[in-house]
XYZ file of N, CA and C in Angstrom:
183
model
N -17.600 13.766 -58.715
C -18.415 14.631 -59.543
C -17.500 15.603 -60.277
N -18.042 15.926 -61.885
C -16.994 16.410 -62.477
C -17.858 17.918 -62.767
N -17.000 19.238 -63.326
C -18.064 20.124 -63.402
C -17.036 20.759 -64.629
N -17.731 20.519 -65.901
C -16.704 21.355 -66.597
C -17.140 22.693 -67.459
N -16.592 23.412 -68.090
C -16.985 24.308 -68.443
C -16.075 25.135 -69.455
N -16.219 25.308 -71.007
C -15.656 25.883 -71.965
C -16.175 26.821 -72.314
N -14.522 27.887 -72.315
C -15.249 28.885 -73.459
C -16.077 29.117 -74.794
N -17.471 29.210 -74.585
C -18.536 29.361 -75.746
C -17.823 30.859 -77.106
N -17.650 30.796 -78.008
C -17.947 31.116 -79.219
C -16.318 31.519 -79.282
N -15.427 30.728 -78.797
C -13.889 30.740 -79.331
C -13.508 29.882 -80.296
N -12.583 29.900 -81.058
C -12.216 28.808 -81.748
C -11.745 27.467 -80.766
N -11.346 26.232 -81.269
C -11.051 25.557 -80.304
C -9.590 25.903 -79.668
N -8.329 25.976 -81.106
C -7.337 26.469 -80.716
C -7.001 27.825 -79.683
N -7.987 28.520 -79.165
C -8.212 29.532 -77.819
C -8.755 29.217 -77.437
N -9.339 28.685 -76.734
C -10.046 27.965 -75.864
C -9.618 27.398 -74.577
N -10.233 28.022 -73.353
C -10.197 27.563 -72.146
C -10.368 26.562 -71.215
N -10.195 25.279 -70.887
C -11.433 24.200 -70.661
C -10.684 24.300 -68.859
N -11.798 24.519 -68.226
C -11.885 24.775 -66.735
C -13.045 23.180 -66.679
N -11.671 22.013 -65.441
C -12.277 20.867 -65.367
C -12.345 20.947 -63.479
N -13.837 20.983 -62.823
C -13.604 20.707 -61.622
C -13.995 19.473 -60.912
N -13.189 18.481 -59.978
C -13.541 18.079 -59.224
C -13.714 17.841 -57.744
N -14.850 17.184 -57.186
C -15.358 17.917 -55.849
C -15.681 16.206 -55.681
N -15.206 15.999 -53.815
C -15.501 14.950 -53.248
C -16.594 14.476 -52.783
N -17.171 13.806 -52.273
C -18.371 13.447 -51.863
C -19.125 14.202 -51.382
N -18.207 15.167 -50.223
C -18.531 16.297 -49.131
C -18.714 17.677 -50.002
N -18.625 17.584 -51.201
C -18.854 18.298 -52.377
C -17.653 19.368 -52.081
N -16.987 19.222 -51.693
C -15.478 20.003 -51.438
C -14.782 19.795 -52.597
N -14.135 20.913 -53.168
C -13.368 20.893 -54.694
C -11.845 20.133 -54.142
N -11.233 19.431 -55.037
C -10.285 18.645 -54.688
C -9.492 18.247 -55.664
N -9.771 18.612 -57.118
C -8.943 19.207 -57.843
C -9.359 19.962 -59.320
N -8.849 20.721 -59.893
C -9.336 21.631 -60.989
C -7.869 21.279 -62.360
N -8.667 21.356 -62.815
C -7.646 21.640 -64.227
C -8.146 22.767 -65.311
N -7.409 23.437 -65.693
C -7.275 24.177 -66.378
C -6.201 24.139 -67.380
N -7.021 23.964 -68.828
C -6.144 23.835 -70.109
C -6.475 24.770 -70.729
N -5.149 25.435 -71.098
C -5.236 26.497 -72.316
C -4.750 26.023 -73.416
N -5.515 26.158 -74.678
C -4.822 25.793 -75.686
C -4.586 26.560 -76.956
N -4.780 27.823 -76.567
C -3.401 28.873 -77.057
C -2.363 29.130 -76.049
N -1.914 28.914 -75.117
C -0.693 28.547 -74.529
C -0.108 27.514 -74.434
N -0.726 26.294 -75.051
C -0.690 24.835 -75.115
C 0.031 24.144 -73.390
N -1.108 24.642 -72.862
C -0.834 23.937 -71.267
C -1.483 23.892 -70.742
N -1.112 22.620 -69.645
C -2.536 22.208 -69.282
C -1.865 22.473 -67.654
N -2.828 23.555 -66.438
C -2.388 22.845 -65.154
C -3.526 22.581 -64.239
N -2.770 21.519 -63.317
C -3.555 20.899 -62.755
C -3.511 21.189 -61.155
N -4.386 21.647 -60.178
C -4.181 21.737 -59.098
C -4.913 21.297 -57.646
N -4.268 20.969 -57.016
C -4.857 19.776 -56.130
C -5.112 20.136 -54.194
N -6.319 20.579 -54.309
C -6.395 21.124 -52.815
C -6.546 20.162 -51.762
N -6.218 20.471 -50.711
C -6.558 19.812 -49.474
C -7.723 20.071 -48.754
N -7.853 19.344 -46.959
C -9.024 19.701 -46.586
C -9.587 20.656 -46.170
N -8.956 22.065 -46.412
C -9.390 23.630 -45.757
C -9.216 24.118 -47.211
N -9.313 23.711 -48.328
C -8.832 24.280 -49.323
C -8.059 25.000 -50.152
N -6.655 24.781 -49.103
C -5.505 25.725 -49.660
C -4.877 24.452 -51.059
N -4.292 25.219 -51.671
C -3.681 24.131 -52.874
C -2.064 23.853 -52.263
N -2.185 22.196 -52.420
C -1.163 21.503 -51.677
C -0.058 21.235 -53.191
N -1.103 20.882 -54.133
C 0.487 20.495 -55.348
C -0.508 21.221 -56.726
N 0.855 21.972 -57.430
C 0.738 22.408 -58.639
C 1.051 21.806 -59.779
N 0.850 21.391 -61.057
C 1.490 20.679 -61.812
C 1.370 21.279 -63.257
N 2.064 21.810 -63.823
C 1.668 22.267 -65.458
C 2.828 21.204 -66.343
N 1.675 20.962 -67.515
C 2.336 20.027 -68.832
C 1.930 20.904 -69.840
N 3.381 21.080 -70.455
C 3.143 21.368 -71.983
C 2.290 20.636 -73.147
N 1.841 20.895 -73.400
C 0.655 20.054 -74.679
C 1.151 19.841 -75.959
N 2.203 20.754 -76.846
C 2.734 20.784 -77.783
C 3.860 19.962 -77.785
């Protein structure tokens, strides 16, 4: 299950896009977050108590 959610009345170039996903057990299990006035996207990936196990940021530009 995906849950996403953008900043309403920004241009696109500022714009936030918060992407979550959650496992069966509806436990979040990983999120992304792209900025694209910082042109980066990161991605982060929790485990089963919900601490975040791996971080990952990509440049977009």
């Amino acid at each position: 299950m995906i849950d996403q959610r953008q900043t309403i009345g920004k241009p696109l170039n500022e714009a936030v896009k918060i992407q979550k996903e959650f496992n069966e057990k509806g436990k979040l299990v990983k999120e992304v977050v792209t900025d694209a006035k910082a042109g980066a996207a990161t991605t982060k990936f929790y485990g089963e108590n919900g601490e975040i196990v791996k971080t990952e940021t990509k440049n977009l530009k």
